[in-house]
Coordinates of C-alpha atoms and ligand atoms in Angstrom, one line a residue:
X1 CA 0.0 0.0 0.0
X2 CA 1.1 3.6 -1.1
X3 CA -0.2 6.4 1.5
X4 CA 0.2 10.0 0.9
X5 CA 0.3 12.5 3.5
X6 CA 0.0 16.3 3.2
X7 CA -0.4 19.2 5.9
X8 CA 0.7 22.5 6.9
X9 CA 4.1 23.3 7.9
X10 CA 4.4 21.9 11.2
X11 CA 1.5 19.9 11.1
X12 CA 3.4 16.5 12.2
X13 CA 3.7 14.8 8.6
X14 CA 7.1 13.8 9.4
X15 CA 6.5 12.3 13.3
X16 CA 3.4 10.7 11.9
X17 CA 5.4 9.5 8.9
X18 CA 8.0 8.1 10.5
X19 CA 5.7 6.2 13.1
X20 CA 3.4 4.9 10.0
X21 CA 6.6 3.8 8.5
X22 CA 7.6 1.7 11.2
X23 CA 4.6 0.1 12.3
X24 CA 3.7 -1.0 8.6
X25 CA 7.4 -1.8 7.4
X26 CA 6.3 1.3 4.9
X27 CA 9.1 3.7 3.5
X28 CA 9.2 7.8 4.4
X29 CA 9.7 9.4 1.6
X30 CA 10.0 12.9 2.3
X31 CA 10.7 15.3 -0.3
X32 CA 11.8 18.1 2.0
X33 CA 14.2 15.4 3.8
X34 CA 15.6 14.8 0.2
X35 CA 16.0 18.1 -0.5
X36 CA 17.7 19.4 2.9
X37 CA 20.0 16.3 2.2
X38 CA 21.4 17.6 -1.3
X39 CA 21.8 20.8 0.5
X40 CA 23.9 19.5 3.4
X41 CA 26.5 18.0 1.1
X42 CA 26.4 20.6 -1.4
X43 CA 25.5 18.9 -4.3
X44 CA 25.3 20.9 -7.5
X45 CA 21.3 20.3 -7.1
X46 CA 21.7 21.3 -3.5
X47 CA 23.2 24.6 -4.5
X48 CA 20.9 25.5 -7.3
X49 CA 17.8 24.8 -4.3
X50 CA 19.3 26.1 -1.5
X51 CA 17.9 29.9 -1.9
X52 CA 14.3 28.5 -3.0
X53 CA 13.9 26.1 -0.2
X54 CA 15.4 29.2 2.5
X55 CA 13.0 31.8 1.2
X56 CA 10.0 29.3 1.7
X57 CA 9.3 28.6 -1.7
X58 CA 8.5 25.7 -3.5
X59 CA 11.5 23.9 -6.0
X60 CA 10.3 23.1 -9.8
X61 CA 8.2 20.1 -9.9
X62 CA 10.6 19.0 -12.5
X63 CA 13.1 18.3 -9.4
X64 CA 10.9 16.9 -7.3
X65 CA 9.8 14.5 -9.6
X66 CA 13.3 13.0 -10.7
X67 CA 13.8 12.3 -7.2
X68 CA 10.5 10.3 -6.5
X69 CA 10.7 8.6 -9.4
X70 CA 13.4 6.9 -8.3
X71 CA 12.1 5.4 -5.3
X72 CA 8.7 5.0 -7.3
X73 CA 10.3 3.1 -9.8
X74 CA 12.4 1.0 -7.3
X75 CA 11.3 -2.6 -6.9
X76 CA 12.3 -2.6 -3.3
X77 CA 10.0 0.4 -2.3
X78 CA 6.7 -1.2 -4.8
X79 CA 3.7 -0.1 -2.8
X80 CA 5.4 0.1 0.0
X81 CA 5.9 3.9 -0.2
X82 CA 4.5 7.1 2.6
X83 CA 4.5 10.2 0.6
X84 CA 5.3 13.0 2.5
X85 CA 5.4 16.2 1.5
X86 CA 4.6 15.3 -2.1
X87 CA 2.3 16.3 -3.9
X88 CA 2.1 19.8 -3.0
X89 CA 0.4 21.2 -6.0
X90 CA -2.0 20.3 -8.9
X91 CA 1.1 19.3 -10.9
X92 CA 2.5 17.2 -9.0
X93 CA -0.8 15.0 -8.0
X94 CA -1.2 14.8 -12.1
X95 CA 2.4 13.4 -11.8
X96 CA 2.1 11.5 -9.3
X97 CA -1.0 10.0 -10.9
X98 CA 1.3 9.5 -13.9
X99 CA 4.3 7.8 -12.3
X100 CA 2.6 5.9 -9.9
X101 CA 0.2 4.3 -13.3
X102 CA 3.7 3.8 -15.2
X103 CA 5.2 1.8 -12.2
X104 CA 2.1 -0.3 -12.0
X105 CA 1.0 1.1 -8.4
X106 CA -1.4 2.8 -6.6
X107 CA -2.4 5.2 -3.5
X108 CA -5.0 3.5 -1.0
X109 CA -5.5 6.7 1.3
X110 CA -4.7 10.4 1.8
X111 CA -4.5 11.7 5.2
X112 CA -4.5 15.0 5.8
X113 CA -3.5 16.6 8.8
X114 CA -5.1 19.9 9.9
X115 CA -3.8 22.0 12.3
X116 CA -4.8 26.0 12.9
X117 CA -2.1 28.7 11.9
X118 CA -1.7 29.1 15.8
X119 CA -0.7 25.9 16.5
X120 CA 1.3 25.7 13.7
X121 CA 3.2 29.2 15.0
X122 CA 3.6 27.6 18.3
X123 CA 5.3 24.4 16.9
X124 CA 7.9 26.0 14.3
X125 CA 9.1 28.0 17.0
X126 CA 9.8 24.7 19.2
X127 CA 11.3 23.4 16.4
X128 CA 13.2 26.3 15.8
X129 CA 15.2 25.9 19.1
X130 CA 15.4 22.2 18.6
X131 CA 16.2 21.3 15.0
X132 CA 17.8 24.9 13.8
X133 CA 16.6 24.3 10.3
X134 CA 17.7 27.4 8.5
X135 CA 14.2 27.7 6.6
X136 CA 12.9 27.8 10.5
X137 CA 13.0 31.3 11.3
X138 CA 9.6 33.4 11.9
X139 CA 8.9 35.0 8.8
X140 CA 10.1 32.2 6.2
X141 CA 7.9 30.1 8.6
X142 CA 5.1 31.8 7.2
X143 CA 5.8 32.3 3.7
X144 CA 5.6 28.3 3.9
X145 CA 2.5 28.4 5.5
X146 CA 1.1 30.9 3.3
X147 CA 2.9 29.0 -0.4
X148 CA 1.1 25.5 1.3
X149 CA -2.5 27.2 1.7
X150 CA -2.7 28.7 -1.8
X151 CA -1.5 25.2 -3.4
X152 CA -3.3 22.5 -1.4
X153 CA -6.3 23.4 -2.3
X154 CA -6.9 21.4 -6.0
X155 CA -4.9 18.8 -4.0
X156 CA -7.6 18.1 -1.6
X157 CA -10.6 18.4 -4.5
X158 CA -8.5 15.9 -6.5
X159 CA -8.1 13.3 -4.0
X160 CA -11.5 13.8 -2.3
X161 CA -13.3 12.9 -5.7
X162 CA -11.5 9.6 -6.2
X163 CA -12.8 8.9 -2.5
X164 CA -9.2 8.6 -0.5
X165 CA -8.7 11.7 1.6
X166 CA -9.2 11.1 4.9
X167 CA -8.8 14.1 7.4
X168 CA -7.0 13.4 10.8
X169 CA -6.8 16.6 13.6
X170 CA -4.0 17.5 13.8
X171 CA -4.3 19.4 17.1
X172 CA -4.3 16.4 19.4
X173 CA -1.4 14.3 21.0
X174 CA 1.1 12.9 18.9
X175 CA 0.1 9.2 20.4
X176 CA -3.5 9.8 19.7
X177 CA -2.8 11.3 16.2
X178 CA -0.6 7.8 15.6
X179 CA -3.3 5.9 16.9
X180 CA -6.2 7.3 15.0
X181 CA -3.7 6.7 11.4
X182 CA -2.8 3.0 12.2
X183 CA -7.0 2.5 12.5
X184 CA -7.6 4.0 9.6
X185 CA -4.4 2.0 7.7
X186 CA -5.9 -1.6 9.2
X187 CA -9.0 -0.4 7.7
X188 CA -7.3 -0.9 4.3
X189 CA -8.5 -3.9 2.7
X190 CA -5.9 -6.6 2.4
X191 CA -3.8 -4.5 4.7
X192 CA -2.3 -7.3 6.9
X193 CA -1.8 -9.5 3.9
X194 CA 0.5 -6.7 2.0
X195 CA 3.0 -6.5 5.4
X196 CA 3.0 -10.5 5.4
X197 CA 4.0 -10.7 2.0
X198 CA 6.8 -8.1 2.8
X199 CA 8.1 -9.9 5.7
X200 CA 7.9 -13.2 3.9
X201 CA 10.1 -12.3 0.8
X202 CA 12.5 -11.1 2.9
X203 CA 12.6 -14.5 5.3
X204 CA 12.5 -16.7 2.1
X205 CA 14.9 -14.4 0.4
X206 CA 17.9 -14.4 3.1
Ligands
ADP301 P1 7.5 21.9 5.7 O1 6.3 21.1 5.3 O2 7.6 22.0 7.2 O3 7.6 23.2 5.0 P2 9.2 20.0 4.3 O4 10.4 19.4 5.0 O5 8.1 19.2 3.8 O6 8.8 21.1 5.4 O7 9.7 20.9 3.1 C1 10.7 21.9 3.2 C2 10.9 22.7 1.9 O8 11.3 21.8 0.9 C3 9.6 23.3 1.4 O9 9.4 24.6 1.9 C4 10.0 23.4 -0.1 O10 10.8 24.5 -0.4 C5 10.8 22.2 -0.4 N1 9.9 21.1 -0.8 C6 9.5 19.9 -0.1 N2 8.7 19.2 -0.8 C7 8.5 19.8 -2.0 C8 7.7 19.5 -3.1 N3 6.9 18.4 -3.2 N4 7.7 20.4 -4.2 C9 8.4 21.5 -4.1 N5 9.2 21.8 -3.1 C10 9.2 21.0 -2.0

């Protein structure tokens, strides 16, 4: 099973990710982590980003794509993939759509995380002090916010028409948050049997 998962800045996409991602032997694929990567060993792409991604902007969608694809078109990572932080716009769900279709694969749900702009003002400035991520600081903070609000919106209409965006709030505890996702995953159909077959290629293939 593929699962995508968008939000605001802040929002917990990556803590609920990387929880999901455990629990369901699933693999995080996180744009932005991709992209702060490139940046920390100063890759030529890393360079070319590094002003984009620190001004709260959004990178071409050609970039982005070239690097999902190739986790999308790795056999390893076949439906076995947590989108987050991608798609972030009506381009990329159509590309998305596209790549997914050319790798033989498919998305069984869209969560969505919602979260007020308070909250979200409280968190990045916990974060801030934590993590020091240079695209962290007060104003850039909300440049994100703002660049996320006026391109999510054809995202959600897309995925709520084909009937898999699911809305989790994302105002309460990180355990409850984590606890509502994992019902909503083992309400997949044939969710059990997709992990089984995962852990059973591995034992029959070691
Ligand atoms: P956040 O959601 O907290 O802004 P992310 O780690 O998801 O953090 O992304 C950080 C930055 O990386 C974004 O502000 C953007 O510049 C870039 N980025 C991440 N994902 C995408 C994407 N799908 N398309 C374009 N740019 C992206």
């Amino acid at each position: 099973m593929n699962i995508v998962i968008f939000g605001p800045p802040g929002a917990g996409k990556g803590t609920q990710s990387n929880f999901i991602a455990k629990k369901f032997k699933l693999h995080q694929l996180s744009t932005g982590e991709l992209l702060r990567k490139e940046m920390i060993n100063k890759t030529e792409l890393g360079q070319q980003i590094e002003s984009i991604i620190n001004s709260g902007n959004l990178v071409s969608d050609q970039i982005v794509s070239d690097l999902i694809e190739k986790y999308v078109s790795d056999k390893t990572f076949k439906n076995r993939l947590i989108f987050d932080g991608y798609p972030r716009n009506l381009p990329q769900v159509k590309n998305l759509d596209s790549l997914l279709k050319k790798y033989d694969q498919k998305i069984s749900i869209v969560l969505k995380l919602s979260v007020s702009l308070e909250t979200i003002i409280k968190r990045i400035f916990e974060r801030k002090t934590l993590e020091k991520r240079a695209d962290d600081n007060d104003n850039i903070a909300i440049k994100r916010y703002e660049t996320y609000e006026k391109n999510i919106k054809p995202v959600m209409e897309f995925y709520k028409k084909t009937n898999l965006l699911t809305v989790v709030n994302g105002e309460k505890s990180i355990s409850e948050i984590s606890d509502e996702i994992s019902g909503l995953i083992e309400g997949i159909k044939g969710w059990l049997w997709e992990i089984w077959q995962y852990k059973y290629a591995r034992i029959y293939n070691s």
